[in-house]
Amino acid sequence: MTEPCVFCAIVAGEAPASTIYRDDAVMAFMDIRPVNAGHVLVTPLKHEMSVLSLDDDTASHMFTVGRRVAAALKDAGVRLEGFNLFLANGTVAGQTVFHAHLHVLPRFTGDGLGFTRNANVRMPPQSELDETAERIRRAGGWE
Ligand code: AMP
Ligand code: ZN
């Protein structure tokens, strides 16, 4: 049997959620463990683990709704000087709920959040960037 999905349960109304928005493709609700106050999740109604498995319209719509939520947060009195739209795809990227979702994270000075770079970050030569770009173009069919 497959693991029950908590976001599918929320979509189905079988698990509680503090809902902000819902349409026929996505819904937005409060994260149960906010990293900052006002932390919202936008998730498709359809269960897909990876954002790559969603159709383009649904994936784009997640971003659109994420923007709208971000725009509403300040008027809602949330402490916010900026925000991150963040999506973790795969365990190695930090995904813990395997139903695709976009985080809307309010940010303010000194909130203690942030990505850290590994210590050996370097600036590769242009030729190396060109070569990688070419491989991605080829893989994407953009040549
Ligand atoms: P991620 O690590 O990107 O997969 O994020 C999963 C997020 O889902 C975490 O921030 C959790 O706090 C949040 N979360 C887990 N269960 C629930 C739930 N029942 N309702 C709302 N948010 C949840
Ligand atoms: Zn699900």
Coordinates of N, CA, C and O and ligand atoms in Angstrom, one line a residue:
M1 N 0.8 -1.2 0.0 CA 0.0 0.0 0.0 C 0.9 1.3 0.0 O 1.9 1.3 0.7
T2 N 0.5 2.3 -0.7 CA 1.3 3.5 -0.7 C 1.0 4.3 0.5 O -0.1 4.3 1.1
E3 N 2.0 5.1 0.9 CA 1.8 6.0 2.1 C 0.7 7.0 1.9 O 0.6 7.5 0.8
P4 N -0.2 7.2 2.9 CA -1.2 8.3 2.7 C -0.5 9.6 2.6 O 0.5 9.8 3.2
C5 N -1.0 10.5 1.8 CA -0.4 11.8 1.5 C -1.2 12.8 2.3 O -2.4 13.0 2.1
V6 N -0.5 13.6 3.2 CA -1.1 14.6 4.0 C -1.7 15.7 3.2 O -2.8 16.2 3.5
F7 N -1.1 16.1 2.1 CA -1.6 17.2 1.3 C -2.8 16.7 0.5 O -3.8 17.5 0.3
C8 N -2.8 15.5 0.1 CA -4.1 14.9 -0.6 C -5.2 14.9 0.4 O -6.3 15.2 0.1
A9 N -4.9 14.6 1.7 CA -5.9 14.6 2.7 C -6.5 16.0 2.9 O -7.7 16.2 3.1
I10 N -5.6 17.0 2.9 CA -6.0 18.4 3.0 C -6.9 18.8 1.8 O -8.0 19.4 2.0
V11 N -6.4 18.4 0.6 CA -7.2 18.7 -0.6 C -8.6 18.1 -0.5 O -9.6 18.8 -0.9
A12 N -8.7 16.9 0.0 CA -9.9 16.2 0.1 C -10.8 16.7 1.3 O -11.9 16.2 1.4
G13 N -10.3 17.6 2.1 CA -11.0 18.1 3.3 C -11.0 17.1 4.4 O -11.8 17.2 5.3
E14 N -10.1 16.1 4.3 CA -10.1 15.0 5.4 C -9.0 15.3 6.5 O -9.0 14.6 7.5
A15 N -8.2 16.3 6.2 CA -7.2 16.8 7.3 C -7.4 18.3 7.4 O -7.7 19.0 6.4
P16 N -7.2 18.8 8.6 CA -7.4 20.2 8.8 C -6.3 21.1 8.1 O -5.2 20.6 8.0
A17 N -6.7 22.3 7.7 CA -5.7 23.2 7.1 C -6.3 24.6 7.2 O -7.6 24.8 7.2
S18 N -5.5 25.6 7.4 CA -5.9 27.0 7.4 C -5.8 27.5 6.0 O -4.7 28.0 5.6
T19 N -6.9 27.4 5.3 CA -6.9 27.7 3.8 C -6.9 29.2 3.5 O -7.7 29.9 4.2
I20 N -6.2 29.6 2.5 CA -6.1 30.9 2.1 C -6.9 31.1 0.8 O -7.6 32.1 0.5
Y21 N -6.7 30.1 -0.1 CA -7.1 30.2 -1.5 C -7.3 28.8 -2.1 O -6.6 27.9 -1.7
R22 N -8.3 28.7 -2.9 CA -8.5 27.4 -3.6 C -9.2 27.7 -5.0 O -10.1 28.5 -5.0
D23 N -8.7 27.0 -6.0 CA -9.4 27.1 -7.3 C -9.5 25.7 -7.8 O -9.3 24.7 -7.1
D24 N -9.7 25.5 -9.1 CA -9.8 24.1 -9.7 C -8.5 23.4 -9.9 O -8.4 22.3 -10.3
A25 N -7.4 24.1 -9.6 CA -6.0 23.5 -9.9 C -5.1 23.5 -8.7 O -4.3 22.6 -8.5
V26 N -5.2 24.5 -7.9 CA -4.3 24.6 -6.7 C -5.0 25.1 -5.5 O -6.1 25.6 -5.5
M27 N -4.3 24.9 -4.3 CA -4.8 25.6 -3.1 C -3.6 26.1 -2.3 O -2.5 25.6 -2.5
A28 N -3.9 27.1 -1.5 CA -2.8 27.7 -0.6 C -3.3 27.6 0.8 O -4.5 27.9 1.1
F29 N -2.4 27.2 1.7 CA -2.8 27.1 3.1 C -1.5 27.4 4.0 O -0.4 27.4 3.5
M30 N -1.8 27.6 5.3 CA -0.7 28.0 6.2 C 0.2 26.7 6.4 O -0.4 25.6 6.7
D31 N 1.5 26.9 6.4 CA 2.4 25.8 6.8 C 2.2 25.6 8.3 O 2.1 26.5 9.1
I32 N 2.1 24.3 8.7 CA 1.8 23.9 10.1 C 3.0 24.2 11.0 O 2.9 24.3 12.2
R33 N 4.2 24.3 10.4 CA 5.4 24.6 11.2 C 6.2 25.8 10.5 O 7.2 25.6 9.9
P34 N 5.6 27.0 10.6 CA 6.1 28.1 9.8 C 7.6 28.4 10.3 O 7.9 28.5 11.4
V35 N 8.4 28.7 9.2 CA 9.8 29.1 9.6 C 9.8 30.6 9.9 O 10.7 31.0 10.7
N36 N 8.9 31.3 9.4 CA 8.6 32.7 9.8 C 7.1 32.8 9.8 O 6.4 32.1 9.0
A37 N 6.6 33.7 10.6 CA 5.1 33.9 10.6 C 4.6 34.3 9.2 O 5.3 35.1 8.6
G38 N 3.5 33.7 8.8 CA 3.0 34.0 7.5 C 3.5 33.0 6.4 O 3.3 33.2 5.2
H39 N 4.2 32.0 6.8 CA 4.7 31.0 5.8 C 3.5 30.2 5.2 O 2.8 29.5 5.9
V40 N 3.4 30.3 3.9 CA 2.3 29.7 3.2 C 2.8 28.6 2.2 O 3.9 28.8 1.6
L41 N 2.0 27.6 1.9 CA 2.3 26.6 0.9 C 1.2 26.7 -0.2 O 0.1 26.8 0.1
V42 N 1.7 26.6 -1.4 CA 0.8 26.5 -2.6 C 1.0 25.1 -3.2 O 2.1 24.8 -3.6
T43 N -0.1 24.4 -3.3 CA 0.1 23.0 -3.8 C -1.0 22.7 -4.8 O -2.1 23.2 -4.7
P44 N -0.6 21.9 -5.8 CA -1.7 21.5 -6.8 C -2.7 20.5 -6.1 O -2.3 19.8 -5.2
L45 N -3.9 20.5 -6.6 CA -4.9 19.6 -6.1 C -4.5 18.1 -6.5 O -4.8 17.2 -5.7
K46 N -3.9 18.0 -7.6 CA -3.5 16.7 -8.1 C -2.2 16.2 -7.5 O -1.3 17.0 -7.3
H47 N -2.2 15.0 -7.1 CA -1.0 14.5 -6.4 C 0.1 14.2 -7.5 O -0.1 13.3 -8.3
E48 N 1.2 14.9 -7.4 CA 2.4 14.6 -8.1 C 3.5 14.9 -7.1 O 3.6 15.9 -6.5
M49 N 4.5 13.9 -7.1 CA 5.6 14.1 -6.2 C 6.5 15.2 -6.7 O 7.0 16.1 -5.9
S50 N 6.7 15.2 -8.0 CA 7.7 16.1 -8.6 C 7.0 17.2 -9.4 O 6.0 16.9 -10.1
V51 N 7.5 18.4 -9.3 CA 6.9 19.5 -10.1 C 7.1 19.3 -11.6 O 6.3 19.8 -12.4
L52 N 8.0 18.4 -11.9 CA 8.2 18.1 -13.3 C 7.1 17.2 -13.9 O 7.0 17.1 -15.1
S53 N 6.4 16.6 -13.0 CA 5.3 15.7 -13.5 C 4.0 16.5 -13.7 O 3.0 15.9 -14.2
L54 N 3.9 17.7 -13.2 CA 2.7 18.5 -13.4 C 2.7 19.0 -14.8 O 3.7 19.2 -15.5
D55 N 1.4 19.3 -15.3 CA 1.3 20.0 -16.6 C 1.8 21.4 -16.5 O 1.8 22.0 -15.4
D56 N 2.2 22.0 -17.6 CA 2.8 23.4 -17.5 C 1.8 24.4 -16.9 O 2.3 25.2 -16.2
D57 N 0.6 24.3 -17.3 CA -0.4 25.3 -16.8 C -0.5 25.2 -15.2 O -0.5 26.3 -14.6
T58 N -0.6 24.0 -14.7 CA -0.7 23.9 -13.2 C 0.6 24.4 -12.6 O 0.6 25.1 -11.6
A59 N 1.8 24.0 -13.1 CA 3.0 24.4 -12.5 C 3.2 25.9 -12.6 O 3.5 26.6 -11.6
S60 N 2.8 26.6 -13.7 CA 2.9 28.0 -13.8 C 1.9 28.7 -12.8 O 2.2 29.7 -12.2
H61 N 0.7 28.0 -12.7 CA -0.3 28.6 -11.8 C 0.1 28.6 -10.4 O -0.2 29.5 -9.6
M62 N 0.9 27.6 -10.0 CA 1.4 27.6 -8.6 C 2.2 28.9 -8.3 O 2.1 29.5 -7.3
F63 N 3.0 29.2 -9.3 CA 3.9 30.4 -9.2 C 3.0 31.7 -9.2 O 3.2 32.6 -8.3
T64 N 2.0 31.7 -10.0 CA 1.1 32.9 -10.1 C 0.4 33.1 -8.7 O 0.4 34.2 -8.2
V65 N -0.1 32.0 -8.2 CA -0.8 32.1 -6.9 C 0.2 32.4 -5.8 O -0.1 33.2 -4.9
G66 N 1.4 31.9 -5.8 CA 2.5 32.2 -4.9 C 2.8 33.7 -4.9 O 2.9 34.3 -3.8
R67 N 2.8 34.3 -6.0 CA 3.1 35.7 -6.1 C 1.9 36.5 -5.5 O 2.1 37.5 -4.8
R68 N 0.7 36.1 -5.8 CA -0.5 36.8 -5.2 C -0.5 36.7 -3.7 O -0.8 37.7 -3.0
V69 N -0.2 35.5 -3.2 CA -0.1 35.4 -1.7 C 1.0 36.3 -1.2 O 0.7 37.0 -0.2
A70 N 2.1 36.3 -1.8 CA 3.2 37.2 -1.3 C 2.8 38.6 -1.3 O 3.1 39.4 -0.4
A71 N 2.0 39.0 -2.4 CA 1.6 40.4 -2.4 C 0.6 40.8 -1.3 O 0.5 41.9 -0.9
A72 N -0.1 39.8 -0.9 CA -1.2 40.0 0.2 C -0.6 40.0 1.6 O -1.2 40.6 2.5
L73 N 0.6 39.4 1.7 CA 1.1 39.2 3.1 C 1.3 40.5 3.9 O 1.0 40.6 5.1
K74 N 1.9 41.5 3.2 CA 2.2 42.7 3.9 C 0.9 43.4 4.4 O 0.9 43.8 5.6
D75 N 0.0 43.5 3.5 CA -1.3 44.1 3.9 C -2.0 43.3 5.0 O -2.8 43.8 5.7
A76 N -1.6 42.0 5.1 CA -2.2 41.2 6.2 C -1.5 41.4 7.5 O -1.8 40.7 8.5
G77 N -0.5 42.3 7.5 CA 0.2 42.6 8.8 C 1.4 41.6 9.1 O 1.9 41.6 10.2
V78 N 1.7 40.8 8.1 CA 2.9 39.9 8.3 C 4.2 40.7 8.2 O 4.3 41.6 7.4
R79 N 5.1 40.3 9.1 CA 6.4 41.0 9.1 C 7.2 40.5 7.8 O 7.5 39.3 7.7
L80 N 7.4 41.4 6.9 CA 8.0 41.1 5.6 C 8.7 42.2 5.0 O 8.1 43.3 4.8
E81 N 9.9 42.0 4.7 CA 10.7 43.0 4.0 C 11.0 42.5 2.6 O 11.4 43.3 1.7
G82 N 10.9 41.2 2.4 CA 11.1 40.5 1.2 C 10.5 39.1 1.3 O 9.9 38.8 2.3
F83 N 10.7 38.3 0.3 CA 10.2 37.0 0.4 C 10.9 36.0 -0.5 O 11.6 36.5 -1.4
N84 N 10.9 34.7 -0.1 CA 11.4 33.7 -1.0 C 10.2 32.9 -1.5 O 9.3 32.5 -0.8
L85 N 10.2 32.6 -2.8 CA 9.4 31.5 -3.4 C 10.3 30.3 -3.5 O 11.3 30.4 -4.2
F86 N 10.0 29.3 -2.8 CA 11.0 28.2 -2.7 C 10.3 26.8 -2.9 O 9.2 26.6 -2.4
L87 N 10.9 26.0 -3.7 CA 10.4 24.7 -4.0 C 11.5 23.6 -3.8 O 12.5 23.8 -4.5
A88 N 11.2 22.7 -2.9 CA 12.2 21.6 -2.8 C 11.7 20.4 -3.6 O 10.6 19.9 -3.3
N89 N 12.5 20.0 -4.5 CA 12.1 18.8 -5.4 C 13.1 17.7 -5.1 O 14.2 17.8 -5.6
G90 N 12.6 16.7 -4.4 CA 13.5 15.5 -4.1 C 14.1 15.7 -2.7 O 14.3 16.8 -2.2
T91 N 14.4 14.5 -2.1 CA 14.9 14.4 -0.7 C 16.2 15.3 -0.6 O 16.3 16.0 0.4
V92 N 17.1 15.1 -1.6 CA 18.4 15.8 -1.5 C 18.2 17.3 -1.5 O 19.1 18.1 -0.9
A93 N 17.1 17.8 -2.0 CA 16.8 19.2 -2.1 C 16.0 19.7 -0.9 O 15.7 20.9 -0.8
G94 N 15.7 18.8 0.0 CA 15.0 19.1 1.3 C 13.5 18.8 1.3 O 12.8 19.2 2.2
Q95 N 13.0 18.1 0.2 CA 11.6 17.8 0.2 C 11.3 16.8 1.3 O 12.0 15.8 1.4
T96 N 10.3 17.1 2.0 CA 9.8 16.1 3.1 C 8.4 15.7 2.9 O 8.0 14.6 3.4
V97 N 7.6 16.5 2.2 CA 6.2 16.1 1.9 C 6.2 15.8 0.4 O 6.5 16.8 -0.4
F98 N 5.9 14.6 0.0 CA 6.2 14.2 -1.4 C 4.9 14.4 -2.3 O 4.5 13.5 -3.0
H99 N 4.4 15.6 -2.2 CA 3.3 16.1 -3.0 C 3.8 17.6 -3.3 O 3.9 18.4 -2.4
A100 N 4.1 17.8 -4.6 CA 4.7 19.1 -4.9 C 4.1 20.3 -4.3 O 2.8 20.3 -4.2
H101 N 4.9 21.2 -3.9 CA 4.4 22.4 -3.3 C 5.4 23.6 -3.3 O 6.6 23.3 -3.3
L102 N 4.9 24.8 -3.4 CA 5.7 26.0 -3.4 C 5.6 26.7 -2.1 O 4.5 26.9 -1.6
H103 N 6.7 27.0 -1.4 CA 6.7 27.7 -0.2 C 6.7 29.2 -0.5 O 7.5 29.7 -1.3
V104 N 5.9 30.0 0.2 CA 6.0 31.4 0.2 C 6.5 31.8 1.6 O 5.8 31.6 2.6
L105 N 7.7 32.3 1.6 CA 8.4 32.5 2.9 C 8.7 34.0 3.1 O 9.5 34.6 2.4
P106 N 7.9 34.6 4.0 CA 8.2 36.0 4.4 C 9.6 36.1 4.9 O 10.1 35.3 5.7
R107 N 10.3 37.2 4.5 CA 11.7 37.4 5.0 C 11.9 38.8 5.6 O 11.3 39.7 5.1
F108 N 12.7 38.9 6.7 CA 13.0 40.2 7.2 C 14.4 40.1 7.8 O 15.0 39.1 8.0
T109 N 15.0 41.3 7.9 CA 16.4 41.4 8.3 C 16.6 40.7 9.7 O 15.8 40.9 10.6
G110 N 17.6 39.8 9.7 CA 18.0 39.1 10.9 C 17.1 37.9 11.2 O 17.1 37.5 12.4
D111 N 16.3 37.4 10.2 CA 15.5 36.3 10.5 C 16.2 35.0 10.7 O 15.7 34.0 11.0
G112 N 17.5 35.0 10.3 CA 18.4 33.8 10.5 C 18.2 32.8 9.5 O 18.8 31.7 9.6
L113 N 17.4 33.0 8.4 CA 17.3 32.0 7.4 C 18.2 32.3 6.2 O 18.7 33.4 6.1
G114 N 18.4 31.3 5.4 CA 19.3 31.6 4.2 C 19.9 30.3 3.7 O 20.1 29.4 4.5
F115 N 20.2 30.4 2.5 CA 21.0 29.3 1.9 C 22.5 29.5 2.3 O 22.9 30.7 2.3
T116 N 23.2 28.5 2.5 CA 24.7 28.6 2.6 C 25.3 27.9 1.4 O 24.9 26.9 1.0
R117 N 26.4 28.5 1.0 CA 27.2 27.9 -0.1 C 28.3 27.1 0.5 O 28.8 27.4 1.6
N118 N 28.6 26.0 -0.2 CA 29.8 25.3 0.3 C 31.0 26.1 0.2 O 31.1 27.0 -0.6
A119 N 32.0 25.8 1.0 CA 33.2 26.6 1.2 C 34.0 26.7 -0.1 O 34.7 27.7 -0.3
N120 N 34.0 25.7 -1.0 CA 34.8 25.7 -2.1 C 34.2 26.2 -3.4 O 34.5 25.8 -4.5
V121 N 33.2 27.1 -3.2 CA 32.5 27.7 -4.4 C 33.6 28.5 -5.2 O 34.4 29.2 -4.7
R122 N 33.6 28.3 -6.5 CA 34.6 28.9 -7.4 C 33.9 29.5 -8.6 O 32.7 29.2 -8.8
M123 N 34.6 30.4 -9.3 CA 34.0 30.9 -10.5 C 34.6 30.2 -11.7 O 35.8 30.4 -12.0
P124 N 33.9 29.3 -12.3 CA 34.5 28.5 -13.4 C 34.8 29.4 -14.6 O 34.2 30.4 -14.8
P125 N 35.7 28.9 -15.4 CA 36.0 29.7 -16.7 C 34.8 29.7 -17.6 O 34.0 28.8 -17.6
Q126 N 34.7 30.8 -18.4 CA 33.5 30.9 -19.3 C 33.4 29.7 -20.2 O 32.3 29.3 -20.5
S127 N 34.5 29.1 -20.6 CA 34.4 27.9 -21.5 C 33.7 26.8 -20.8 O 32.9 26.1 -21.5
E128 N 33.9 26.7 -19.5 CA 33.2 25.6 -18.8 C 31.7 25.9 -18.7 O 30.8 25.0 -18.9
L129 N 31.3 27.1 -18.5 CA 29.9 27.5 -18.5 C 29.3 27.3 -19.8 O 28.1 26.8 -19.9
D130 N 30.0 27.7 -20.9 CA 29.5 27.5 -22.3 C 29.3 26.1 -22.6 O 28.2 25.7 -23.2
E131 N 30.2 25.2 -22.1 CA 30.1 23.8 -22.4 C 28.8 23.2 -21.7 O 28.1 22.5 -22.2
T132 N 28.6 23.6 -20.4 CA 27.5 23.1 -19.7 C 26.2 23.7 -20.3 O 25.2 22.9 -20.5
A133 N 26.2 24.9 -20.7 CA 25.0 25.5 -21.3 C 24.7 24.8 -22.6 O 23.5 24.5 -22.9
E134 N 25.7 24.4 -23.4 CA 25.4 23.7 -24.6 C 24.8 22.4 -24.3 O 23.8 22.0 -25.0
R135 N 25.3 21.7 -23.3 CA 24.7 20.3 -23.0 C 23.2 20.5 -22.6 O 22.4 19.7 -22.9
I136 N 22.9 21.5 -21.8 CA 21.6 21.7 -21.3 C 20.7 22.1 -22.5 O 19.5 21.6 -22.7
R137 N 21.2 23.0 -23.4 CA 20.4 23.4 -24.6 C 20.1 22.1 -25.4 O 18.9 22.0 -25.9
R138 N 21.1 21.3 -25.6 CA 20.8 20.0 -26.4 C 19.8 19.2 -25.7 O 18.9 18.7 -26.3
A139 N 19.9 19.0 -24.4 CA 19.0 18.1 -23.6 C 17.6 18.7 -23.7 O 16.6 17.9 -23.7
G140 N 17.5 20.0 -23.6 CA 16.2 20.7 -23.7 C 15.6 20.8 -25.0 O 14.4 21.2 -25.2
G141 N 16.4 20.5 -26.1 CA 15.9 20.6 -27.4 C 15.8 22.1 -27.9 O 15.0 22.4 -28.7
W142 N 16.7 22.9 -27.4 CA 16.7 24.4 -27.7 C 17.8 24.8 -28.6 O 18.2 25.9 -28.6
E143 N 18.3 23.8 -29.4 CA 19.4 24.2 -30.3 C 18.9 24.6 -31.6 O 17.9 24.1 -32.1
Ligands
AMP1 P1 9.2 20.5 2.2 O1 10.3 20.2 3.2 O2 9.6 21.4 1.1 O3 8.6 19.2 1.6 O4 8.0 21.2 3.0 C1 7.0 20.5 3.6 C2 6.3 21.5 4.5 O5 5.0 21.0 4.8 C3 7.0 21.8 5.8 O6 7.3 23.2 5.9 C4 6.0 21.3 6.9 O7 6.0 22.1 8.0 C5 4.7 21.4 6.1 N1 3.6 20.5 6.5 C6 3.7 19.2 6.8 N2 2.5 18.7 7.2 C7 1.6 19.8 7.1 C8 0.2 19.9 7.3 N3 -0.5 18.9 7.7 N4 -0.3 21.1 7.1 C9 0.4 22.2 6.7 N5 1.7 22.1 6.5 C10 2.3 20.9 6.7
ZN2 ZN -0.7 14.0 -2.4

